Amino acid sequence: MKVAMIGAGYVGLVSGACFSEFGHEVICVDVDQRKIDMLERGEIPIFEPGLDTLVASNVQAGRLSFTTDLKSAVAESDAVFIAVGTPSRRGEGDADLSYVYQAAKDIAAATDGTKVIVTKSTVPVGTGAQVKRILAEANPSAAFHVVSNPEFLREGAAIEDFMRPNRIVCGVESKYARDMMRELYRPLFLNETPIVFTSLESSEMIKYAANCFLATKITFINEIADLCEKVGADVQSVARGIGLDRRIGNLFLHPGPGFGGSCFPKDIRALAATAEAFDAPLHIVETVNSINENRKKAMAEKIIAAMGGDVTGRTIAILGVTFKPNTDDMRESPSLDIIPALQKAGATIRACDPEGMREAAELLPGIEWLDDPYDAMDGADAVAILTEWNHYRALDKERMKSLLNRPLMIDLRNIYGVEEMEAAGFTYHSVGRMPVNAGA
Ligand code: NAD
């Protein structure tokens, strides 16, 4: 089957490469000439584990190619996926659908005959219906079958998630579209991956409801962590104790500095905006949003408090700036709130991140960037872990102590044990866990 993937970002490029791995002939289209040039040179514009080899092998097999020429890519395809961005509208919470609608207009102009148009971007309820109207108005002589096929992959594990999803969700309105989606996902279908066929509206809602539920789970354990600190409980034990209950489950129960990334923050704002527009407010979702925003700010205060309440003229080593490990994505990363607040309070920041520094350098001015975590700690008054990269999980504590002015660690990801750090002579602050030697 011939597939055009409109948008070659995190979702489009991974989905395109994976569909080509399934044996389809995929052409990825992007308006960003720089991205397409890089891809044509064999370079990957984003960091996603395994994507370089997957892309290279499918390009070599002749199943995957790249272009800025949407018209010819669409003309030759049986199915066209829309995988463009849907960021929050500036100053508003609702999703900016201008890229999706522009793509729909471009697709309509390039279509001749029958085509399946699949929205993979995360879009509010009603967008599929609007895409259908745009296509029909722009090209009444063509036959379009509009599908909603939201993507659930996680950056950092995107290929595995695409290849072994918990489920595939398809909002369809015709047998033609349903058969086409089955054929596209055939290898997974044969693997007995559940496919939920539903309406366009339900499919669109499933994506937002799933993300908002997960964001709520994170926010719940973050608030429980704060209470644990006050009452002397250990949030790790609490998370394990509740997570073993199968009705709750153990995933997304890791406390931290608040969620960030390209999806959760914008998706909860968008769903809250949709709910308000339909006069059915989602109070839980609105609250999760405001708790999370406040939490990112509170984390800077936590670091300052751990340093005695005043960081004027002090140097802080920051380990990790991306919103999670195994990605270079900086979108809405907690570090974007925490680091400027520390700078504003008078601290000097030395930071490192295995993959995020290039992206982060533009967003976080006034930082000294180091490749090596030990170099970042050299002469610093404290070290704060913001992202749980594996690189930071087994640091040499004696070496750290010899480099830091004071053995003080603020671990916002709980990647070290309280007793372990205290035994090593550190003053150690984490999330939802009390020091064993309080006051040490
Ligand atoms: P992205 O910003 O990485 O990529 C979007 C790409 O689309 C960009 O390269 C941009 O240049 C291109 N583009 C915009 N308009 C275009 C047009 N008219 N024609 C061709 N290309 C165009 O975004 P992303 O992270 O891949 O997200 C895409 C969608 O998938 C969003 O709706 C997002 O919510 C959703 N999603 C993202 C993730 C994730 O982890 N990133 C996971 C699931 C769903």
Tab-separated table of C-alpha atoms and ligand atoms in Angstrom:
chain	number	residue	atom	x	y	z
A	1	MET	CA	0.000	0.000	0.000
A	2	LYS	CA	1.204	3.528	-0.751
A	3	VAL	CA	1.165	5.957	2.163
A	4	ALA	CA	1.842	9.695	2.368
A	5	MET	CA	2.700	10.962	5.874
A	6	ILE	CA	2.133	14.707	6.150
A	7	GLY	CA	4.423	16.059	8.875
A	8	ALA	CA	7.784	14.404	9.558
A	9	GLY	CA	8.109	15.269	13.255
A	10	TYR	CA	8.261	12.896	16.245
A	11	VAL	CA	5.004	11.161	15.318
A	12	GLY	CA	5.096	11.412	11.518
A	13	LEU	CA	8.670	10.234	11.117
A	14	VAL	CA	8.317	7.329	13.559
A	15	SER	CA	4.928	6.266	12.126
A	16	GLY	CA	6.196	6.601	8.567
A	17	ALA	CA	9.306	4.533	9.294
A	18	CYS	CA	7.255	1.879	11.104
A	19	PHE	CA	4.661	1.614	8.308
A	20	SER	CA	7.520	1.177	5.833
A	21	GLU	CA	8.921	-1.542	8.093
A	22	PHE	CA	5.513	-3.249	7.807
A	23	GLY	CA	6.150	-3.360	4.048
A	24	HIS	CA	4.191	-0.319	2.862
A	25	GLU	CA	5.675	2.267	0.542
A	26	VAL	CA	5.827	5.488	2.560
A	27	ILE	CA	6.675	9.025	1.568
A	28	CYS	CA	7.091	11.532	4.422
A	29	VAL	CA	6.216	15.130	3.580
A	30	ASP	CA	7.224	18.206	5.532
A	31	VAL	CA	7.116	21.944	4.890
A	32	ASP	CA	10.432	22.268	6.724
A	33	GLN	CA	13.030	22.101	3.945
A	34	ARG	CA	15.870	21.783	6.478
A	35	LYS	CA	14.284	18.644	7.970
A	36	ILE	CA	13.771	17.041	4.577
A	37	ASP	CA	17.325	17.905	3.488
A	38	MET	CA	18.691	16.260	6.626
A	39	LEU	CA	16.573	13.144	6.100
A	40	GLU	CA	17.677	12.902	2.487
A	41	ARG	CA	21.308	13.084	3.641
A	42	GLY	CA	20.599	10.181	6.004
A	43	GLU	CA	20.512	12.368	9.139
A	44	ILE	CA	17.712	12.156	11.717
A	45	PRO	CA	16.461	15.600	12.841
A	46	ILE	CA	15.292	14.334	16.257
A	47	PHE	CA	16.724	12.001	18.858
A	48	GLU	CA	14.657	8.840	19.204
A	49	PRO	CA	16.357	5.552	20.095
A	50	GLY	CA	16.546	3.126	17.146
A	51	LEU	CA	15.046	5.540	14.631
A	52	ASP	CA	18.298	6.035	12.692
A	53	THR	CA	18.700	2.349	11.859
A	54	LEU	CA	14.991	1.851	11.130
A	55	VAL	CA	14.959	4.806	8.732
A	56	ALA	CA	18.242	3.817	7.077
A	57	SER	CA	17.201	0.213	6.414
A	58	ASN	CA	13.835	1.176	4.948
A	59	VAL	CA	15.326	3.942	2.801
A	60	GLN	CA	17.817	1.412	1.516
A	61	ALA	CA	15.021	-1.069	0.783
A	62	GLY	CA	13.301	1.631	-1.279
A	63	ARG	CA	10.199	1.732	0.915
A	64	LEU	CA	10.779	5.087	2.639
A	65	SER	CA	11.448	8.485	1.093
A	66	PHE	CA	11.115	12.187	1.924
A	67	THR	CA	9.889	15.257	0.113
A	68	THR	CA	8.533	18.779	0.480
A	69	ASP	CA	6.313	18.180	-2.554
A	70	LEU	CA	2.958	17.351	-0.941
A	71	LYS	CA	1.092	17.370	-4.233
A	72	SER	CA	2.928	14.519	-5.908
A	73	ALA	CA	3.229	12.530	-2.652
A	74	VAL	CA	-0.539	12.680	-2.153
A	75	ALA	CA	-1.352	12.004	-5.787
A	76	GLU	CA	0.483	8.690	-5.679
A	77	SER	CA	-0.838	7.467	-2.310
A	78	ASP	CA	-3.764	5.274	-1.285
A	79	ALA	CA	-3.811	6.630	2.275
A	80	VAL	CA	-2.721	10.047	3.506
A	81	PHE	CA	-1.904	10.578	7.179
A	82	ILE	CA	-2.014	14.012	8.776
A	83	ALA	CA	0.656	14.079	11.524
A	84	VAL	CA	1.274	17.815	11.843
A	85	GLY	CA	1.520	19.672	15.154
A	86	THR	CA	-1.526	20.803	17.154
A	87	PRO	CA	0.020	23.133	19.767
A	88	SER	CA	-1.969	25.250	22.205
A	89	ARG	CA	-3.164	28.478	20.620
A	90	ARG	CA	-1.064	31.349	21.896
A	91	GLY	CA	-2.663	32.740	25.037
A	92	GLU	CA	-5.551	30.270	24.788
A	93	GLY	CA	-5.914	26.698	25.964
A	94	ASP	CA	-7.570	25.291	22.873
A	95	ALA	CA	-5.665	23.468	20.144
A	96	ASP	CA	-4.344	25.414	17.165
A	97	LEU	CA	-5.764	23.429	14.229
A	98	SER	CA	-4.424	25.679	11.502
A	99	TYR	CA	-1.717	23.160	10.460
A	100	VAL	CA	-4.268	20.343	10.260
A	101	TYR	CA	-6.723	22.393	8.203
A	102	GLN	CA	-3.968	23.683	5.917
A	103	ALA	CA	-2.822	20.110	5.342
A	104	ALA	CA	-6.437	19.105	4.557
A	105	LYS	CA	-6.734	21.897	1.971
A	106	ASP	CA	-3.410	20.924	0.371
A	107	ILE	CA	-4.455	17.255	0.287
A	108	ALA	CA	-7.814	18.115	-1.311
A	109	ALA	CA	-6.106	20.094	-4.058
A	110	ALA	CA	-3.755	17.199	-4.807
A	111	THR	CA	-6.384	14.447	-4.876
A	112	ASP	CA	-7.900	12.805	-7.867
A	113	GLY	CA	-10.299	9.864	-7.305
A	114	THR	CA	-10.699	8.016	-4.004
A	115	LYS	CA	-8.505	8.489	-0.957
A	116	VAL	CA	-8.426	7.636	2.738
A	117	ILE	CA	-7.412	10.633	4.861
A	118	VAL	CA	-6.262	9.675	8.349
A	119	THR	CA	-5.812	12.189	11.162
A	120	LYS	CA	-3.008	10.982	13.420
A	121	SER	CA	-2.456	14.345	15.069
A	122	THR	CA	-4.200	14.764	18.425
A	123	VAL	CA	-7.276	16.829	17.576
A	124	PRO	CA	-10.377	17.930	19.496
A	125	VAL	CA	-13.738	16.283	18.983
A	126	GLY	CA	-15.305	17.596	15.804
A	127	THR	CA	-12.047	18.088	13.897
A	128	GLY	CA	-12.596	14.987	11.753
A	129	ALA	CA	-16.002	16.301	10.733
A	130	GLN	CA	-14.439	19.670	9.893
A	131	VAL	CA	-11.659	17.994	7.870
A	132	LYS	CA	-14.400	16.159	5.958
A	133	ARG	CA	-16.132	19.476	5.173
A	134	ILE	CA	-12.870	21.118	4.070
A	135	LEU	CA	-12.026	18.223	1.751
A	136	ALA	CA	-15.516	18.091	0.236
A	137	GLU	CA	-15.700	21.846	-0.342
A	138	ALA	CA	-12.200	22.107	-1.791
A	139	ASN	CA	-12.570	19.133	-4.104
A	140	PRO	CA	-16.204	18.005	-4.566
A	141	SER	CA	-15.332	15.588	-7.373
A	142	ALA	CA	-12.993	13.410	-5.257
A	143	ALA	CA	-14.178	10.682	-2.846
A	144	PHE	CA	-12.652	11.070	0.622
A	145	HIS	CA	-12.919	8.581	3.489
A	146	VAL	CA	-11.925	10.408	6.666
A	147	VAL	CA	-10.468	8.403	9.569
A	148	SER	CA	-9.358	9.328	13.076
A	149	ASN	CA	-6.364	7.241	14.186
A	150	PRO	CA	-4.810	8.887	17.245
A	151	GLU	CA	-1.264	7.965	18.140
A	152	PHE	CA	-0.310	6.757	21.635
A	153	LEU	CA	3.449	6.370	21.252
A	154	ARG	CA	5.761	7.786	23.918
A	155	GLU	CA	8.883	9.667	22.928
A	156	GLY	CA	11.932	7.675	23.981
A	157	ALA	CA	10.129	4.365	23.368
A	158	ALA	CA	8.310	5.402	20.218
A	159	ILE	CA	9.256	2.540	17.906
A	160	GLU	CA	8.465	-0.152	20.460
A	161	ASP	CA	5.165	1.594	21.237
A	162	PHE	CA	4.221	1.809	17.571
A	163	MET	CA	5.227	-1.791	16.839
A	164	ARG	CA	3.639	-3.251	19.992
A	165	PRO	CA	0.795	-0.952	20.960
A	166	ASN	CA	-1.688	-1.846	23.700
A	167	ARG	CA	-4.381	-1.066	21.142
A	168	ILE	CA	-5.069	0.737	17.899
A	169	VAL	CA	-7.982	3.152	17.796
A	170	CYS	CA	-9.701	3.906	14.486
A	171	GLY	CA	-12.656	6.221	14.048
A	172	VAL	CA	-14.166	5.252	10.701
A	173	GLU	CA	-17.339	5.969	8.745
A	174	SER	CA	-17.143	3.484	5.877
A	175	LYS	CA	-16.270	-0.142	5.197
A	176	TYR	CA	-13.722	1.072	2.652
A	177	ALA	CA	-11.848	3.028	5.349
A	178	ARG	CA	-12.150	0.199	7.856
A	179	ASP	CA	-10.664	-2.327	5.422
A	180	MET	CA	-7.874	0.092	4.530
A	181	MET	CA	-6.951	0.605	8.209
A	182	ARG	CA	-6.919	-3.158	8.789
A	183	GLU	CA	-4.613	-3.561	5.820
A	184	LEU	CA	-2.283	-0.756	6.987
A	185	TYR	CA	-1.947	-2.297	10.447
A	186	ARG	CA	-2.040	-5.863	9.132
A	187	PRO	CA	1.087	-7.142	10.961
A	188	LEU	CA	-0.298	-5.893	14.265
A	189	PHE	CA	-3.767	-7.167	13.469
A	190	LEU	CA	-2.281	-10.619	12.853
A	191	ASN	CA	-0.486	-10.281	16.216
A	192	GLU	CA	-3.879	-9.935	17.845
A	193	THR	CA	-3.366	-6.309	18.865
A	194	PRO	CA	-6.844	-5.080	19.798
A	195	ILE	CA	-8.253	-2.641	17.262
A	196	VAL	CA	-11.037	-0.416	18.541
A	197	PHE	CA	-13.213	0.636	15.622
A	198	THR	CA	-15.497	3.460	16.588
A	199	SER	CA	-16.896	6.779	15.376
A	200	LEU	CA	-14.720	9.786	14.512
A	201	GLU	CA	-15.924	11.616	17.620
A	202	SER	CA	-15.312	8.724	20.028
A	203	SER	CA	-11.859	8.127	18.604
A	204	GLU	CA	-10.929	11.793	19.030
A	205	MET	CA	-12.245	11.722	22.578
A	206	ILE	CA	-10.359	8.498	23.463
A	207	LYS	CA	-7.007	10.170	22.831
A	208	TYR	CA	-7.734	13.155	25.074
A	209	ALA	CA	-9.403	11.087	27.788
A	210	ALA	CA	-6.388	8.734	27.880
A	211	ASN	CA	-3.830	11.531	28.161
A	212	CYS	CA	-5.856	13.409	30.762
A	213	PHE	CA	-6.280	10.272	32.839
A	214	LEU	CA	-2.528	9.615	32.806
A	215	ALA	CA	-1.764	13.253	33.651
A	216	THR	CA	-4.241	12.976	36.531
A	217	LYS	CA	-2.485	9.860	37.829
A	218	ILE	CA	0.869	11.646	37.844
A	219	THR	CA	-0.604	14.681	39.545
A	220	PHE	CA	-2.298	12.504	42.152
A	221	ILE	CA	0.950	10.809	43.171
A	222	ASN	CA	2.746	14.173	43.153
A	223	GLU	CA	0.273	15.545	45.682
A	224	ILE	CA	0.475	12.344	47.730
A	225	ALA	CA	4.287	12.772	47.674
A	226	ASP	CA	3.963	16.255	49.155
A	227	LEU	CA	1.768	14.888	51.921
A	228	CYS	CA	4.204	11.999	52.512
A	229	GLU	CA	6.961	14.549	53.134
A	230	LYS	CA	4.812	16.248	55.761
A	231	VAL	CA	3.676	13.106	57.589
A	232	GLY	CA	6.896	11.113	57.328
A	233	ALA	CA	5.661	8.468	54.871
A	234	ASP	CA	7.676	7.183	51.908
A	235	VAL	CA	5.917	7.796	48.586
A	236	GLN	CA	7.835	4.984	46.862
A	237	SER	CA	6.334	2.481	49.303
A	238	VAL	CA	2.943	4.105	48.982
A	239	ALA	CA	3.101	3.942	45.160
A	240	ARG	CA	4.084	0.290	45.315
A	241	GLY	CA	1.420	-0.466	47.878
A	242	ILE	CA	-1.359	1.056	45.827
A	243	GLY	CA	0.052	0.093	42.408
A	244	LEU	CA	-0.098	-3.619	43.174
A	245	ASP	CA	-3.867	-3.237	43.247
A	246	ARG	CA	-4.753	-4.182	39.687
A	247	ARG	CA	-7.595	-1.698	39.659
A	248	ILE	CA	-4.977	1.031	40.082
A	249	GLY	CA	-1.866	-0.374	38.353
A	250	ASN	CA	1.745	0.555	39.036
A	251	LEU	CA	2.460	2.749	35.999
A	252	PHE	CA	2.470	6.551	36.078
A	253	LEU	CA	2.848	6.555	39.841
A	254	HIS	CA	6.338	8.102	39.914
A	255	PRO	CA	6.434	11.428	41.716
A	256	GLY	CA	8.525	14.186	40.236
A	257	PRO	CA	8.717	17.846	39.302
A	258	GLY	CA	5.447	17.842	37.337
A	259	PHE	CA	4.747	16.527	33.860
A	260	GLY	CA	5.870	18.325	30.727
A	261	GLY	CA	6.395	17.349	27.122
A	262	SER	CA	4.704	17.913	23.837
A	263	CYS	CA	1.417	16.221	24.764
A	264	PHE	CA	0.063	16.172	28.318
A	265	PRO	CA	0.153	19.923	29.088
A	266	LYS	CA	-1.381	21.020	25.797
A	267	ASP	CA	-3.854	18.128	25.672
A	268	ILE	CA	-5.296	18.780	29.123
A	269	ARG	CA	-5.684	22.454	28.264
A	270	ALA	CA	-7.369	21.546	24.969
A	271	LEU	CA	-9.804	19.078	26.556
A	272	ALA	CA	-10.685	21.582	29.277
A	273	ALA	CA	-11.313	24.184	26.557
A	274	THR	CA	-13.539	21.768	24.597
A	275	ALA	CA	-15.476	20.896	27.755
A	276	GLU	CA	-16.031	24.544	28.536
A	277	ALA	CA	-17.156	25.280	24.990
A	278	PHE	CA	-19.752	22.524	25.311
A	279	ASP	CA	-20.818	23.750	28.757
A	280	ALA	CA	-19.711	20.507	30.413
A	281	PRO	CA	-16.689	21.671	32.434
A	282	LEU	CA	-14.124	19.066	33.450
A	283	HIS	CA	-13.134	20.240	36.917
A	284	ILE	CA	-10.651	17.413	37.512
A	285	VAL	CA	-8.773	18.209	34.317
A	286	GLU	CA	-8.729	21.958	35.048
A	287	THR	CA	-7.380	21.275	38.529
A	288	VAL	CA	-4.689	18.920	37.241
A	289	ASN	CA	-3.538	21.676	34.913
A	290	SER	CA	-3.239	24.312	37.619
A	291	ILE	CA	-1.618	21.936	40.149
A	292	ASN	CA	0.972	20.934	37.572
A	293	GLU	CA	1.784	24.508	36.567
A	294	ASN	CA	2.229	25.488	40.229
A	295	ARG	CA	4.302	22.407	40.918
A	296	LYS	CA	6.949	23.260	38.329
A	297	LYS	CA	7.383	26.646	40.018
A	298	ALA	CA	7.385	25.096	43.505
A	299	MET	CA	10.303	22.848	42.523
A	300	ALA	CA	12.611	25.859	42.178
A	301	GLU	CA	11.582	26.875	45.694
A	302	LYS	CA	12.311	23.356	46.913
A	303	ILE	CA	15.858	23.597	45.553
A	304	ILE	CA	16.342	27.054	47.063
A	305	ALA	CA	15.033	25.859	50.437
A	306	ALA	CA	17.406	22.872	50.344
A	307	MET	CA	20.243	25.354	49.838
A	308	GLY	CA	19.316	27.296	52.938
A	309	GLY	CA	16.796	29.703	51.450
A	310	ASP	CA	19.209	31.944	49.558
A	311	VAL	CA	20.999	31.067	46.320
A	312	THR	CA	22.446	34.493	45.561
A	313	GLY	CA	25.904	33.983	44.130
A	314	ARG	CA	25.636	30.180	44.494
A	315	THR	CA	26.286	27.725	41.687
A	316	ILE	CA	23.909	24.852	40.968
A	317	ALA	CA	24.750	21.871	38.748
A	318	ILE	CA	21.667	20.705	36.866
A	319	LEU	CA	21.625	17.153	35.507
A	320	GLY	CA	19.044	16.714	32.749
A	321	VAL	CA	16.843	19.340	31.137
A	322	THR	CA	14.572	17.398	28.763
A	323	PHE	CA	11.054	16.602	29.977
A	324	LYS	CA	11.995	12.944	30.190
A	325	PRO	CA	14.965	10.731	29.282
A	326	ASN	CA	15.704	9.318	25.826
A	327	THR	CA	14.448	12.347	23.953
A	328	ASP	CA	15.811	15.732	22.944
A	329	ASP	CA	12.318	17.239	23.194
A	330	MET	CA	12.227	20.334	25.416
A	331	ARG	CA	8.556	21.212	24.904
A	332	GLU	CA	7.055	22.334	28.233
A	333	SER	CA	9.878	20.670	30.173
A	334	PRO	CA	9.795	21.490	33.913
A	335	SER	CA	13.396	22.730	33.521
A	336	LEU	CA	12.021	25.689	31.541
A	337	ASP	CA	10.274	26.890	34.727
A	338	ILE	CA	12.777	25.704	37.311
A	339	ILE	CA	16.055	27.009	35.848
A	340	PRO	CA	14.918	30.602	35.102
A	341	ALA	CA	13.435	30.811	38.630
A	342	LEU	CA	16.780	29.747	40.105
A	343	GLN	CA	18.606	32.284	37.920
A	344	LYS	CA	16.155	34.973	38.969
A	345	ALA	CA	16.903	34.131	42.599
A	346	GLY	CA	20.580	34.832	41.909
A	347	ALA	CA	21.999	31.370	41.171
A	348	THR	CA	24.542	30.528	38.491
A	349	ILE	CA	23.612	27.407	36.525
A	350	ARG	CA	25.961	24.808	35.061
A	351	ALA	CA	23.967	22.144	33.227
A	352	CYS	CA	24.268	19.032	31.135
A	353	ASP	CA	21.936	16.703	29.235
A	354	PRO	CA	22.898	13.777	26.990
A	355	GLU	CA	20.667	14.834	24.067
A	356	GLY	CA	18.797	18.016	24.967
A	357	MET	CA	21.520	20.660	25.137
A	358	ARG	CA	21.294	21.852	21.544
A	359	GLU	CA	17.549	22.449	21.777
A	360	ALA	CA	17.756	23.754	25.348
A	361	ALA	CA	20.541	26.255	24.710
A	362	GLU	CA	18.140	28.422	22.691
A	363	LEU	CA	15.406	28.260	25.325
A	364	LEU	CA	17.543	28.653	28.445
A	365	PRO	CA	19.997	31.533	28.107
A	366	GLY	CA	22.764	32.332	30.573
A	367	ILE	CA	23.700	28.721	31.345
A	368	GLU	CA	27.131	27.167	31.128
A	369	TRP	CA	26.631	23.882	29.247
A	370	LEU	CA	28.937	20.947	29.921
A	371	ASP	CA	29.035	17.556	28.231
A	372	ASP	CA	30.056	15.712	31.368
A	373	PRO	CA	28.019	15.677	34.610
A	374	TYR	CA	31.204	15.732	36.699
A	375	ASP	CA	32.361	18.897	34.907
A	376	ALA	CA	28.977	20.471	35.694
A	377	MET	CA	29.434	19.615	39.382
A	378	ASP	CA	32.999	20.929	39.579
A	379	GLY	CA	32.890	23.827	42.049
A	380	ALA	CA	29.061	23.806	42.359
A	381	ASP	CA	27.300	24.339	45.692
A	382	ALA	CA	24.645	21.690	44.985
A	383	VAL	CA	23.568	19.233	42.299
A	384	ALA	CA	19.937	18.906	41.199
A	385	ILE	CA	18.636	16.021	39.079
A	386	LEU	CA	15.804	17.165	36.817
A	387	THR	CA	15.662	14.294	34.295
A	388	GLU	CA	16.195	10.605	35.092
A	389	TRP	CA	18.639	9.767	32.294
A	390	ASN	CA	20.358	6.406	32.887
A	391	HIS	CA	23.656	8.309	32.634
A	392	TYR	CA	22.937	9.875	36.034
A	393	ARG	CA	21.781	6.772	37.886
A	394	ALA	CA	25.166	5.433	38.937
A	395	LEU	CA	27.334	8.476	39.530
A	396	ASP	CA	30.559	8.044	41.519
A	397	LYS	CA	29.632	9.560	44.875
A	398	GLU	CA	33.190	9.978	46.118
A	399	ARG	CA	34.110	11.814	42.941
A	400	MET	CA	31.012	13.987	43.249
A	401	LYS	CA	31.934	14.874	46.817
A	402	SER	CA	35.439	15.848	45.766
A	403	LEU	CA	34.043	18.174	43.077
A	404	LEU	CA	31.087	19.784	44.858
A	405	ASN	CA	31.699	22.579	47.351
A	406	ARG	CA	29.217	20.804	49.596
A	407	PRO	CA	27.771	17.282	49.248
A	408	LEU	CA	24.205	18.446	48.605
A	409	MET	CA	21.877	16.717	46.142
A	410	ILE	CA	18.292	17.581	45.260
A	411	ASP	CA	16.937	14.611	43.339
A	412	LEU	CA	13.584	15.521	41.783
A	413	ARG	CA	13.284	12.060	40.161
A	414	ASN	CA	14.061	9.826	43.164
A	415	ILE	CA	16.737	7.889	41.293
A	416	TYR	CA	18.869	7.423	44.394
A	417	GLY	CA	18.020	5.835	47.722
A	418	VAL	CA	17.773	8.046	50.816
A	419	GLU	CA	19.872	5.745	53.004
A	420	GLU	CA	22.387	5.141	50.236
A	421	MET	CA	23.018	8.863	49.761
A	422	GLU	CA	23.136	9.629	53.438
A	423	ALA	CA	25.561	6.749	54.026
A	424	ALA	CA	27.751	8.285	51.325
A	425	GLY	CA	27.797	11.539	53.304
A	426	PHE	CA	25.339	13.543	51.216
A	427	THR	CA	22.627	15.874	52.374
A	428	TYR	CA	19.973	14.424	50.145
A	429	HIS	CA	16.555	15.840	49.280
A	430	SER	CA	14.095	13.927	47.108
A	431	VAL	CA	10.358	13.892	46.405
A	432	GLY	CA	7.955	12.409	48.925
A	433	ARG	CA	10.657	10.791	51.063
A	434	MET	CA	12.007	12.083	54.341
A	435	PRO	CA	15.713	12.041	55.212
A	436	VAL	CA	16.494	9.023	57.425
A	437	ASN	CA	18.761	11.204	59.561
A	438	ALA	CA	16.467	14.232	59.713
A	439	GLY	CA	18.491	17.398	60.089
A	440	ALA	CA	21.703	15.732	58.887
B	1	NAD	P1	6.277	17.944	15.558
B	1	NAD	O1	6.209	19.405	15.781
B	1	NAD	O2	7.491	17.180	15.983
B	1	NAD	O3	6.043	17.630	14.008
B	1	NAD	C1	5.086	18.239	13.222
B	1	NAD	C2	5.679	18.413	11.819
B	1	NAD	O4	4.661	18.811	10.912
B	1	NAD	C3	6.762	19.487	11.746
B	1	NAD	O5	7.951	18.927	11.217
B	1	NAD	C4	6.172	20.547	10.804
B	1	NAD	O6	7.143	21.195	10.018
B	1	NAD	C5	5.230	19.702	9.969
B	1	NAD	N1	4.153	20.416	9.281
B	1	NAD	C6	3.348	21.388	9.763
B	1	NAD	N2	2.454	21.768	8.824
B	1	NAD	C7	2.679	21.007	7.725
B	1	NAD	C8	2.075	20.915	6.437
B	1	NAD	N3	1.018	21.674	6.091
B	1	NAD	N4	2.582	20.028	5.557
B	1	NAD	C9	3.631	19.253	5.900
B	1	NAD	N5	4.243	19.292	7.102
B	1	NAD	C10	3.767	20.157	8.003
B	1	NAD	O7	4.976	17.339	16.271
B	1	NAD	P2	4.780	15.857	16.876
B	1	NAD	O8	5.350	15.784	18.237
B	1	NAD	O9	5.160	14.860	15.848
B	1	NAD	O10	3.195	15.854	17.046
B	1	NAD	C11	2.332	15.739	15.943
B	1	NAD	C12	0.937	15.409	16.448
B	1	NAD	O11	0.940	14.131	17.087
B	1	NAD	C13	0.409	16.400	17.492
B	1	NAD	O12	-0.966	16.557	17.317
B	1	NAD	C14	0.694	15.703	18.805
B	1	NAD	O13	-0.193	16.089	19.825
B	1	NAD	C15	0.474	14.242	18.435
B	1	NAD	N6	1.189	13.284	19.259
B	1	NAD	C16	2.482	13.516	19.617
B	1	NAD	C17	3.164	12.580	20.387
B	1	NAD	C18	4.587	12.820	20.820
B	1	NAD	O14	5.061	12.101	21.701
B	1	NAD	N7	5.301	13.779	20.252
B	1	NAD	C19	2.519	11.387	20.773
B	1	NAD	C20	1.218	11.169	20.365
B	1	NAD	C21	0.551	12.127	19.598
